[in-house]
GROMACS .gro file of C-alpha atoms in nm:
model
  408
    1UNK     CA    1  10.548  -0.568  12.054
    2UNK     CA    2  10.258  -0.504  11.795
    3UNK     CA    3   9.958  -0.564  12.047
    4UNK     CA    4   9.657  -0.413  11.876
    5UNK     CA    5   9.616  -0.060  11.997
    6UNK     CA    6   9.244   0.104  12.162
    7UNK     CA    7   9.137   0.398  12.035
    8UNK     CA    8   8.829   0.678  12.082
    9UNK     CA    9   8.605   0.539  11.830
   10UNK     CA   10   8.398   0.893  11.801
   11UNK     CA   11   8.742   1.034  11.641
   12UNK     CA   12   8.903   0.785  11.450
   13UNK     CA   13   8.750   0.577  11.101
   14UNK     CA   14   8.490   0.312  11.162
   15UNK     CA   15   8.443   0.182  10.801
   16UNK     CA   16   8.794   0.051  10.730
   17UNK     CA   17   8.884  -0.270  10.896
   18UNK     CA   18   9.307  -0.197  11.015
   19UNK     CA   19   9.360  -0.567  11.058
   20UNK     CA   20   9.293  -0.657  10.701
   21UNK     CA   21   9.475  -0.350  10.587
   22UNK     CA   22   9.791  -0.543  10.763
   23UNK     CA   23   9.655  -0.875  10.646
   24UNK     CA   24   9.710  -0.744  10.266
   25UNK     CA   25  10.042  -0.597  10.365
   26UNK     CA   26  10.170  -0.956  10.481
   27UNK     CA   27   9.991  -1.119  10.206
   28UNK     CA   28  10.165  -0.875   9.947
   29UNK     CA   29  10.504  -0.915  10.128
   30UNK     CA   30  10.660  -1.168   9.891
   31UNK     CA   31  10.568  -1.013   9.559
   32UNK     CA   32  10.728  -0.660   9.708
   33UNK     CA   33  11.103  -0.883   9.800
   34UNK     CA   34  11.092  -1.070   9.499
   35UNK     CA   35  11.061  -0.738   9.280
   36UNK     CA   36  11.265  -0.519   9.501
   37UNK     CA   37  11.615  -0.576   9.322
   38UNK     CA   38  11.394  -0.511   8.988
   39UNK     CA   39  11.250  -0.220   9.149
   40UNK     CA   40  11.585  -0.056   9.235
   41UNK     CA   41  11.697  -0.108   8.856
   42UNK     CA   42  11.410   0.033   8.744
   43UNK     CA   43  11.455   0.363   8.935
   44UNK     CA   44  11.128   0.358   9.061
   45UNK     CA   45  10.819   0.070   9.151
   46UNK     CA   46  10.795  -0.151   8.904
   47UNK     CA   47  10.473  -0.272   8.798
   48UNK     CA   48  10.401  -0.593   9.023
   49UNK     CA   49  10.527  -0.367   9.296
   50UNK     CA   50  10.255  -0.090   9.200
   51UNK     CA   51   9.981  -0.287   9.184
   52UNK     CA   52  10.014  -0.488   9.523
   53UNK     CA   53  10.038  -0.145   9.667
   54UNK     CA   54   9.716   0.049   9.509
   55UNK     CA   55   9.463  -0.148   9.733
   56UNK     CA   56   9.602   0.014  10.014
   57UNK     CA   57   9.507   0.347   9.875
   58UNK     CA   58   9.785   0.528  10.115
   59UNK     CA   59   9.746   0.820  10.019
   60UNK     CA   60   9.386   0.802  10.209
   61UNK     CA   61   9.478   0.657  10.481
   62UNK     CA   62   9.464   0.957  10.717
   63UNK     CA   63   9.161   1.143  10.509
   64UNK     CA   64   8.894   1.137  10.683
   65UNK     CA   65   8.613   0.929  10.572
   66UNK     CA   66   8.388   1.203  10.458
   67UNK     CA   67   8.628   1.241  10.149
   68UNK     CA   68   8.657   0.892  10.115
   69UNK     CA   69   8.934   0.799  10.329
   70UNK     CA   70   9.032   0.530  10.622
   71UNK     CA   71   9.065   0.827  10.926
   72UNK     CA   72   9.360   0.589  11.069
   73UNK     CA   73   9.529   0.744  11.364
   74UNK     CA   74   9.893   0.780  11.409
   75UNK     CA   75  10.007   0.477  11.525
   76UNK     CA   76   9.804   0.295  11.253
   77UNK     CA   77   9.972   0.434  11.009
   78UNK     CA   78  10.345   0.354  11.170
   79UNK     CA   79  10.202  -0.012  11.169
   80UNK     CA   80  10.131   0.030  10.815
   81UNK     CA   81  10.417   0.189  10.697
   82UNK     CA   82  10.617   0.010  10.933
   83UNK     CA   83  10.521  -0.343  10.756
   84UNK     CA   84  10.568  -0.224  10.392
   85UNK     CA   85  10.892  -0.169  10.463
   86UNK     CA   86  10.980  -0.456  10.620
   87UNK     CA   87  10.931  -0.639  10.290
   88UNK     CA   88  11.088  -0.337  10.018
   89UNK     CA   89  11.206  -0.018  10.166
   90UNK     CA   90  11.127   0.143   9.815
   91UNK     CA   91  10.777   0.057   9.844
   92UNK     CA   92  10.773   0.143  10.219
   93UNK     CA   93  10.932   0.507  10.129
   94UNK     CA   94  10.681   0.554   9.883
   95UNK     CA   95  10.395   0.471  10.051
   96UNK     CA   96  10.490   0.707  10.355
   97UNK     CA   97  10.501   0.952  10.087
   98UNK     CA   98  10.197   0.918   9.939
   99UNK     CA   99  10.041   0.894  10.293
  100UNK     CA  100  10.124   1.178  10.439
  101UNK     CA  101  10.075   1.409  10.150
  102UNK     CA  102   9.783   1.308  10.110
  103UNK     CA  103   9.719   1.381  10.443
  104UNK     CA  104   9.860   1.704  10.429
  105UNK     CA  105   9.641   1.790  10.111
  106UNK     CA  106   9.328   1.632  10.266
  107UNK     CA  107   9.411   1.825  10.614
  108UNK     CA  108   9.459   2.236  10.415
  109UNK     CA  109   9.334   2.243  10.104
  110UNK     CA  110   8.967   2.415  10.135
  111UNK     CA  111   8.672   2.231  10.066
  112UNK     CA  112   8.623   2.337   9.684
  113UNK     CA  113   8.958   2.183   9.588
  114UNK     CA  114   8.869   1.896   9.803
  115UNK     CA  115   8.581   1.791   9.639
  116UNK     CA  116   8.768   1.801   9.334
  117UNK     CA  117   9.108   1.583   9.450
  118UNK     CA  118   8.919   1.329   9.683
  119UNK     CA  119   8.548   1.344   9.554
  120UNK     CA  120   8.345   1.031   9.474
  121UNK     CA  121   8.553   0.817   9.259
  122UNK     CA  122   8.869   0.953   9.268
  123UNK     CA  123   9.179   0.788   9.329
  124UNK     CA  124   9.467   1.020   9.322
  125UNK     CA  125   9.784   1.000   9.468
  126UNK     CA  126  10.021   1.266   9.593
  127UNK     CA  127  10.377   1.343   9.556
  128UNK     CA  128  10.636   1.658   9.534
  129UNK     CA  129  10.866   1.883   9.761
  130UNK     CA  130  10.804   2.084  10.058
  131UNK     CA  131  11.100   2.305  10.015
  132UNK     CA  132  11.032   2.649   9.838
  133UNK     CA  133  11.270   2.649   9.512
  134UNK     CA  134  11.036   2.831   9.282
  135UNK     CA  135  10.775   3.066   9.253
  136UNK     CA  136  10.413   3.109   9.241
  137UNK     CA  137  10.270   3.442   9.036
  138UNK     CA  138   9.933   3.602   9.104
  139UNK     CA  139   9.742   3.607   8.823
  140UNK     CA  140   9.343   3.602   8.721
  141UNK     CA  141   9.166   3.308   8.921
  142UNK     CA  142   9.493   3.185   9.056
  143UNK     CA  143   9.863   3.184   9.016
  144UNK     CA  144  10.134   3.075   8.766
  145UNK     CA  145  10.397   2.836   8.904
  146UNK     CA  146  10.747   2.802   8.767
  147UNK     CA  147  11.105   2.669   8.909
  148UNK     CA  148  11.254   2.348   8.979
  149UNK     CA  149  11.203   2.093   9.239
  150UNK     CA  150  11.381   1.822   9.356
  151UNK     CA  151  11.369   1.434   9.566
  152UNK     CA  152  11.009   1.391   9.450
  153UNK     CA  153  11.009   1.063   9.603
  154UNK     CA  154  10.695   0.895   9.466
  155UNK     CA  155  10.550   1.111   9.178
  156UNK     CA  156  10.581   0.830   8.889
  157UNK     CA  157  10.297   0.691   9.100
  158UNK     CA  158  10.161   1.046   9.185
  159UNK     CA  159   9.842   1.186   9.004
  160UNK     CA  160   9.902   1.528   9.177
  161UNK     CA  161  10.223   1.737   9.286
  162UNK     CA  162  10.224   1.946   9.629
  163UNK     CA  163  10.488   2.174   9.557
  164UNK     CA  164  10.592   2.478   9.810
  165UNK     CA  165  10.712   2.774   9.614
  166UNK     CA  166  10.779   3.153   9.707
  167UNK     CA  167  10.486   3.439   9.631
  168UNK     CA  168  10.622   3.666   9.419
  169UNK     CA  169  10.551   4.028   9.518
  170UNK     CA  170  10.497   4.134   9.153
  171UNK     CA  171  10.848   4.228   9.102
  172UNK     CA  172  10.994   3.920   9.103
  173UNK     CA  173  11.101   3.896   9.434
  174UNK     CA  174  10.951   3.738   9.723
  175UNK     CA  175  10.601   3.850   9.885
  176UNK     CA  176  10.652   3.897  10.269
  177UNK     CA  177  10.351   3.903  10.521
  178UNK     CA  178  10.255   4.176  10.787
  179UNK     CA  179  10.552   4.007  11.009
  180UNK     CA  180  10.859   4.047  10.726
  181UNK     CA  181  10.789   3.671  10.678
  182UNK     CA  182  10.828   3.524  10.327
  183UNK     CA  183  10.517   3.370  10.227
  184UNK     CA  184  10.531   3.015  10.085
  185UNK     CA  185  10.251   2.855   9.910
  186UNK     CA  186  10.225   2.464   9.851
  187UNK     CA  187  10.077   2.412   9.504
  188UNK     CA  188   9.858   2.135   9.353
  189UNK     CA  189   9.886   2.064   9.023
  190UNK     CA  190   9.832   1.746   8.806
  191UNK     CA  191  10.200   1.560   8.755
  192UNK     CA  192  10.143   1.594   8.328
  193UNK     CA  193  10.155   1.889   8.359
  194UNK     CA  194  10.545   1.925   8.499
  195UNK     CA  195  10.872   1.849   8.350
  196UNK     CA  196  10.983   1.518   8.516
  197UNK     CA  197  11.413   1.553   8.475
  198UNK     CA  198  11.541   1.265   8.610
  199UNK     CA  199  11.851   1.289   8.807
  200UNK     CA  200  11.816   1.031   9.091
  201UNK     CA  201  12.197   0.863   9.082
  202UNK     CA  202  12.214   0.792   9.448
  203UNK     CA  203  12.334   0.558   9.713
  204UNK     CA  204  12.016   0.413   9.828
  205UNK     CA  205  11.650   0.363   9.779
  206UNK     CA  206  11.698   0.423   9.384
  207UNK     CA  207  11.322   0.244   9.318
  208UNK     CA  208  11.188   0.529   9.495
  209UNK     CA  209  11.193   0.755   9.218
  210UNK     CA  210  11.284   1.076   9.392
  211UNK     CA  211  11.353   1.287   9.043
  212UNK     CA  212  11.384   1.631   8.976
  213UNK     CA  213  11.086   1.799   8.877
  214UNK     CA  214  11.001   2.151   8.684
  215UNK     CA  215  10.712   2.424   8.601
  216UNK     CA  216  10.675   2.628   8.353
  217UNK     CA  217  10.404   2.912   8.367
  218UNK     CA  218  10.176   2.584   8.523
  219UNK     CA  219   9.828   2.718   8.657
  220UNK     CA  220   9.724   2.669   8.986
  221UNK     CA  221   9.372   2.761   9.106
  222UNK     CA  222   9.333   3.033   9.369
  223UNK     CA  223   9.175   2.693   9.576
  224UNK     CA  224   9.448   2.469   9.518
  225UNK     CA  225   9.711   2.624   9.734
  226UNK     CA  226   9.760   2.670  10.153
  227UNK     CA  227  10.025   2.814  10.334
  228UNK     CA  228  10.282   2.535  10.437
  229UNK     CA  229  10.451   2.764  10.718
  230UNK     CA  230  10.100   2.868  10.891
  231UNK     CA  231   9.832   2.650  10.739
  232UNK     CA  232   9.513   2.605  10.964
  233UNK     CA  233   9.317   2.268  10.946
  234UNK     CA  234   9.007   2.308  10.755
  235UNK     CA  235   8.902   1.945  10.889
  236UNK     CA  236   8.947   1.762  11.205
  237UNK     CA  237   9.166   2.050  11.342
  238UNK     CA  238   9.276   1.850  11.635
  239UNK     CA  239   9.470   1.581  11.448
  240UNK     CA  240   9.569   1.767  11.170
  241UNK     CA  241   9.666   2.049  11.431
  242UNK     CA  242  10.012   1.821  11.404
  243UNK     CA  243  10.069   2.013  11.095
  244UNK     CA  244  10.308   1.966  10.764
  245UNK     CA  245  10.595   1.873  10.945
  246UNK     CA  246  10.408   1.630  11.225
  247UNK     CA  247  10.264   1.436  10.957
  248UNK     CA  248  10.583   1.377  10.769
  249UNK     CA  249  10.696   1.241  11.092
  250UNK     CA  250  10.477   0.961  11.062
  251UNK     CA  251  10.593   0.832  10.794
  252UNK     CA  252  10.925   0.902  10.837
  253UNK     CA  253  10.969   0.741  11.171
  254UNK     CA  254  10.750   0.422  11.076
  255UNK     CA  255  10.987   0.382  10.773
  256UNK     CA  256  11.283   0.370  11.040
  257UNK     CA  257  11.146   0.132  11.258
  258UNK     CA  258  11.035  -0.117  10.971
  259UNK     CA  259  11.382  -0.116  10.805
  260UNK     CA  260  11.578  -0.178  11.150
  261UNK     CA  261  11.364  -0.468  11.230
  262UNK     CA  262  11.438  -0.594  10.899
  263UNK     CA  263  11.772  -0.574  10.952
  264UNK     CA  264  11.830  -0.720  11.227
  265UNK     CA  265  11.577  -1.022  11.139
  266UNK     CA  266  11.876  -1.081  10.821
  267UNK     CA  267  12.152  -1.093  11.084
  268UNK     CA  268  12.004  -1.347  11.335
  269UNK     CA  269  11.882  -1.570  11.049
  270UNK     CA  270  12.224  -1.539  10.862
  271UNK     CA  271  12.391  -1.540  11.267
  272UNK     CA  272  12.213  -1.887  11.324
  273UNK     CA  273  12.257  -2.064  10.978
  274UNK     CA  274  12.666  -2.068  11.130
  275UNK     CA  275  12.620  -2.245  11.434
  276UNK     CA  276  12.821  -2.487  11.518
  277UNK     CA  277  13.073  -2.378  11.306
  278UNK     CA  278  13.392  -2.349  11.522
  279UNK     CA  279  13.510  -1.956  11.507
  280UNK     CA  280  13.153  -1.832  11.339
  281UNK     CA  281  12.913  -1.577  11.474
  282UNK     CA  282  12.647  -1.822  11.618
  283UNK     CA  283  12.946  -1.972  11.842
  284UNK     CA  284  13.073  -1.606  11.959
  285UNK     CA  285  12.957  -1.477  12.321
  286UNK     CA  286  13.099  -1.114  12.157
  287UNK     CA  287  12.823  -1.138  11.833
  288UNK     CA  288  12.559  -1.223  12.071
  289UNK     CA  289  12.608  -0.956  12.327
  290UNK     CA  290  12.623  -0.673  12.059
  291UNK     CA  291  12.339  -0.807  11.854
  292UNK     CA  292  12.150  -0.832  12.222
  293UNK     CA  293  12.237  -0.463  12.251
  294UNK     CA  294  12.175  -0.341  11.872
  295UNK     CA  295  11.816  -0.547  11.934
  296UNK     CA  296  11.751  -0.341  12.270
  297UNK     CA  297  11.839  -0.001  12.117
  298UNK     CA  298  11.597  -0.069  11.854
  299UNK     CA  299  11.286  -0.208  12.050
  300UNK     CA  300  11.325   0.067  12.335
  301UNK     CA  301  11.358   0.345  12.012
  302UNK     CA  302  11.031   0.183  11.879
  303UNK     CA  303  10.883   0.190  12.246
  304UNK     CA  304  10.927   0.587  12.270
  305UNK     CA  305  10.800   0.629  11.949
  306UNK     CA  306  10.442   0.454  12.012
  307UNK     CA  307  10.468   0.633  12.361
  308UNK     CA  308  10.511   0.968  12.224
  309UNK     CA  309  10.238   0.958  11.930
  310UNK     CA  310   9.967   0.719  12.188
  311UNK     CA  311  10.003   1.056  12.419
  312UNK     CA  312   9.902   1.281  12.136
  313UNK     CA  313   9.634   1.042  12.019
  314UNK     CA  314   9.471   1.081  12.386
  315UNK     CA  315   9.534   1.498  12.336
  316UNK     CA  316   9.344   1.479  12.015
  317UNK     CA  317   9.080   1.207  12.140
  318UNK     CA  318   8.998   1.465  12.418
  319UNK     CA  319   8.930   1.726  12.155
  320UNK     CA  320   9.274   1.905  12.238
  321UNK     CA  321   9.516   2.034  11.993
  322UNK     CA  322   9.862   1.886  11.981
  323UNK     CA  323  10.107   2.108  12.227
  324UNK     CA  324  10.461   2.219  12.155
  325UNK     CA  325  10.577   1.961  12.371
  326UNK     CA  326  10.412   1.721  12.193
  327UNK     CA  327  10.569   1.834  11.875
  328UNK     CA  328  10.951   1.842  12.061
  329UNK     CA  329  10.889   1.480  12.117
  330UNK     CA  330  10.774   1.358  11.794
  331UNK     CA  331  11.098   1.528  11.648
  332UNK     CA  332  11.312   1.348  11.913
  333UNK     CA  333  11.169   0.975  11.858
  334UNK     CA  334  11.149   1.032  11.491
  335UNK     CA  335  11.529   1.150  11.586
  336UNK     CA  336  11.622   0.810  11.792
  337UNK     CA  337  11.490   0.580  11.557
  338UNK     CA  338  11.679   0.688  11.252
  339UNK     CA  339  11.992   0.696  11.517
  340UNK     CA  340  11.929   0.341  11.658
  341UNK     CA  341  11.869   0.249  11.295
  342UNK     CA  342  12.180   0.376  11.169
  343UNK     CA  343  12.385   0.208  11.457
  344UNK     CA  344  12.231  -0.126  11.382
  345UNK     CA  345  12.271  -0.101  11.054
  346UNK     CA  346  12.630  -0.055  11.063
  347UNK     CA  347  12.652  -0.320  11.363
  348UNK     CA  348  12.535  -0.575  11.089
  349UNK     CA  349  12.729  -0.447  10.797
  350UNK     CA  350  13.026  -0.509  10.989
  351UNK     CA  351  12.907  -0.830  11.164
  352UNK     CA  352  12.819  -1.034  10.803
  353UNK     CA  353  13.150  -0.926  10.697
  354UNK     CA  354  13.129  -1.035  10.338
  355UNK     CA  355  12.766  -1.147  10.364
  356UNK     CA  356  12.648  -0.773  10.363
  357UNK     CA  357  12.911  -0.658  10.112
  358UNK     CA  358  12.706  -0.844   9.836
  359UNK     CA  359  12.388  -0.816   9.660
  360UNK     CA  360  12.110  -0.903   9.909
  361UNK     CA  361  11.846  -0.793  10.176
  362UNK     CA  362  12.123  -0.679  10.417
  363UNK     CA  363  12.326  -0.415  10.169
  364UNK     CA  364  12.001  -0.286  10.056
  365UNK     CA  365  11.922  -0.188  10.385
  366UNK     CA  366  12.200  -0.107  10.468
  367UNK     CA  367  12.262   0.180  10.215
  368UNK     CA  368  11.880   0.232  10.237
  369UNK     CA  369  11.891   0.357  10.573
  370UNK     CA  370  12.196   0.573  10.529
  371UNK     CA  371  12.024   0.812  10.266
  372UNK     CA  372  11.714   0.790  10.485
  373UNK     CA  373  11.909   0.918  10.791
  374UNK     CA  374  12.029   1.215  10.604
  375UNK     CA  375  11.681   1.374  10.477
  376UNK     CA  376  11.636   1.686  10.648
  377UNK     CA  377  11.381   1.580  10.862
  378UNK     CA  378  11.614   1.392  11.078
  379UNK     CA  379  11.851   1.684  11.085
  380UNK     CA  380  12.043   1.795  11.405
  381UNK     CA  381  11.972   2.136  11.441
  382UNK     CA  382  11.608   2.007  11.473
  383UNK     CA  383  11.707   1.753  11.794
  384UNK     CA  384  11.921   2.038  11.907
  385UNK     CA  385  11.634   2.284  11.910
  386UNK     CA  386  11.391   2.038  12.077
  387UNK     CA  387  11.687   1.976  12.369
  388UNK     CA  388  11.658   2.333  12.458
  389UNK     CA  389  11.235   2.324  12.472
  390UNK     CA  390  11.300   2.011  12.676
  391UNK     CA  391  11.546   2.179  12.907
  392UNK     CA  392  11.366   2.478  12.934
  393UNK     CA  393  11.576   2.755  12.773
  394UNK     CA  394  11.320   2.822  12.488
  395UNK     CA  395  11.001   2.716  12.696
  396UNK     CA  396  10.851   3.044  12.558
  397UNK     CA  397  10.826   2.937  12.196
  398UNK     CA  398  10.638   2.718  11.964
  399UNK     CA  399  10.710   2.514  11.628
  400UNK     CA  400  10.692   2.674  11.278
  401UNK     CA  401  10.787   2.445  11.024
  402UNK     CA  402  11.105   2.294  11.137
  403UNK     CA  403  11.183   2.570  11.333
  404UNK     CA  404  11.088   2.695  11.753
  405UNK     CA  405  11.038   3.045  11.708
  406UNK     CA  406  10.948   3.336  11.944
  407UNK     CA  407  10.558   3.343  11.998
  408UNK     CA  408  10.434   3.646  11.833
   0.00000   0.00000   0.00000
């Protein structure tokens, strides 16, 4: 199921070796289970947690390796993210957050700012909120950012924010472009200099840290913004052709598919410890058929995934940008393994009866993936949209954001 994947070596990194990258992941496994209940107390990654983590440096993972970064393709990163979270889903969530912001920043940003945030030596890390509740103001040099964010998953560990906020027209409304679009910046700014509030009383993945954060009159550079809805790659344009919202997929969906393999490791070990026990799960033909079926669901939802992203690997390899179909599909596996996530989740839940009701691996995950399932990435007007590209009612249009809209 993990058979090491071939790749175009003129597009991809040469300099990082991926197999010790994993190595490190399964060699830091133990110290990210035994701190995971600490984590989740803490409210974010505690410090053991942390520092397994930084070696990794995930938020350069998909830089290219001109600015000092690995240049792993897609599926390398799944894999990565993919085995983080097998061990802590905090640290797994994080980590996909700091990777694909960093991506994004590494993929818009133009090259003064760049040399600045990934130039020799540096070592920052990335964190904020794509979604546009506050406003940037045009001023000399740059712009002044205020409002208030929130679910900025990561940004204890973050060095720099990527915030999207509204232009303000001057009037204190919002700026639109020459096509009565609103036009939304994403901001980089260092994390001292925001408010960080607090206010992450949730369900699941508490040690992610996904607080509320604020600005007040914070300055942002005239270089250290891009436009989130229409940004152009400034840098390997065919990969990072995938965009904002193609890159969060990355993480997102490897964070699904490491959690349900997790899960349904717990069951079968917990299923097996009963055998032989007259009326327990390892003696019931009914367990075994519906963990056979939760265990296809997932593997076949991971298979479509690695099909989907291999196909735009070749695209990119041959120096093509990724296509619209290409971008329906990513939404639709990133879609199915949340779904076949969900379902096995709740297959175990109520299989351990009062095994997963306690403290452990299995109610983590368990309540993990249920607040990962309802980020808006995974949302159903997105699979909904991508069912009518696929069944050719809006052929004719193309992805903006998280939207198919007319072609202009």
């Amino acid at each position: 199921m993990n058979a090491p994947l071939k790749h175009n070596a003129g597009y991809w990194g040469t300099k990082t070796n991926f197999a010790r990258l994993l190595e490190h992941i399964s060699k830091i496994g133990p110290v990210l289970e035994e701190n995971a209940v600490a984590t989740e107390k803490l409210g974010k990654l505690n410090e053991p947690t942390f520092e397994a983590l930084k070696p990794l440096r995930m938020s350069h993972i998909f830089a290219t390796e001109e600015l000092g970064g690995a240049q792993l393709s897609p599926t390398q990163g799944l894999q990565l993210i993919e085995a983080i979270t097998y061990h802590s889903g905090a640290a797994g969530w994080v980590s996909m957050v700091h990777a694909c912001i960093g991506a994004m920043s590494a993929a818009f940003l133009p090259d003064t700012a760049i040399s600045r945030l990934f130039g020799g030596g540096t070592d920052n890390r990335f964190s904020g909120q794509g979604t546009p509740t506050g406003m940037l103001k045009k001023v000399d040099g740059g712009y002044l950012l205020n409002g208030k964010w929130s679910y900025a998953s990561g940004i204890h560990h973050a060095t720099f924010t990527h915030t999207a906020a509204l232009l303000d027209d001057g009037n204190g409304h919002p700026a639109k472009d020459e096509n009565g679009n609103v036009v939304v910046l994403c901001a980089h700014a260092p994390v001292g200099e925001h408010g960080l509030l607090g206010n992450w009383s949730v369900l699941g993945l508490q040690g992610t840290g996904s607080i509320d954060y604020d600005a007040k009159d914070v300055f942002i550079a005239d270089d250290m913004v891009f436009p989130i809805m229409t940004a152009e790659p400034q840098r390997q344009k065919e990969f990072f052709s995938l965009g904002v919202v193609g890159l969060a997929a990355i993480g997102h969906s490897g964070w699904a598919i490491g959690a349900s393999r997790r899960m349904l490791d717990e069951m079968a070990k917990f299923a097996v410890t009963k055998t032989g026990r007259a009326g327990m799960l390892g003696e019931s033909d009914k367990f075994w058929f519906d963990y056979g079926r939760a265990e296809a669901r997932v593997r076949a939802a991971r298979a479509f995934l690695f099909e989907v992203w291999r196909d735009v690997e070749a695209s990119i390899e041959a120096g093509k940008r990724v296509s619209t179909r290409q971008i329906t599909l990513v939404h639709l596996a990133k879609s199915e393994v949340h779904e076949a996530g969900v379902d096995a989740c709740h297959f175990v839940y109520r299989a351990a009866g009062g095994a997963s009701l306690r403290d452990g691996i299995m109610q983590r995950t368990y309540r993990e993936m249920l607040v990962a399932a309802n980020h808006f990435t995974i949302n159903t007007n997105i699979v909904g949209a991508a069912g009518r590209e696929i069944g050719g009612l809006w052929n004719d249009r193309v992805w903006q954001f998280y939207d198919l809209v007319e072609k202009k």
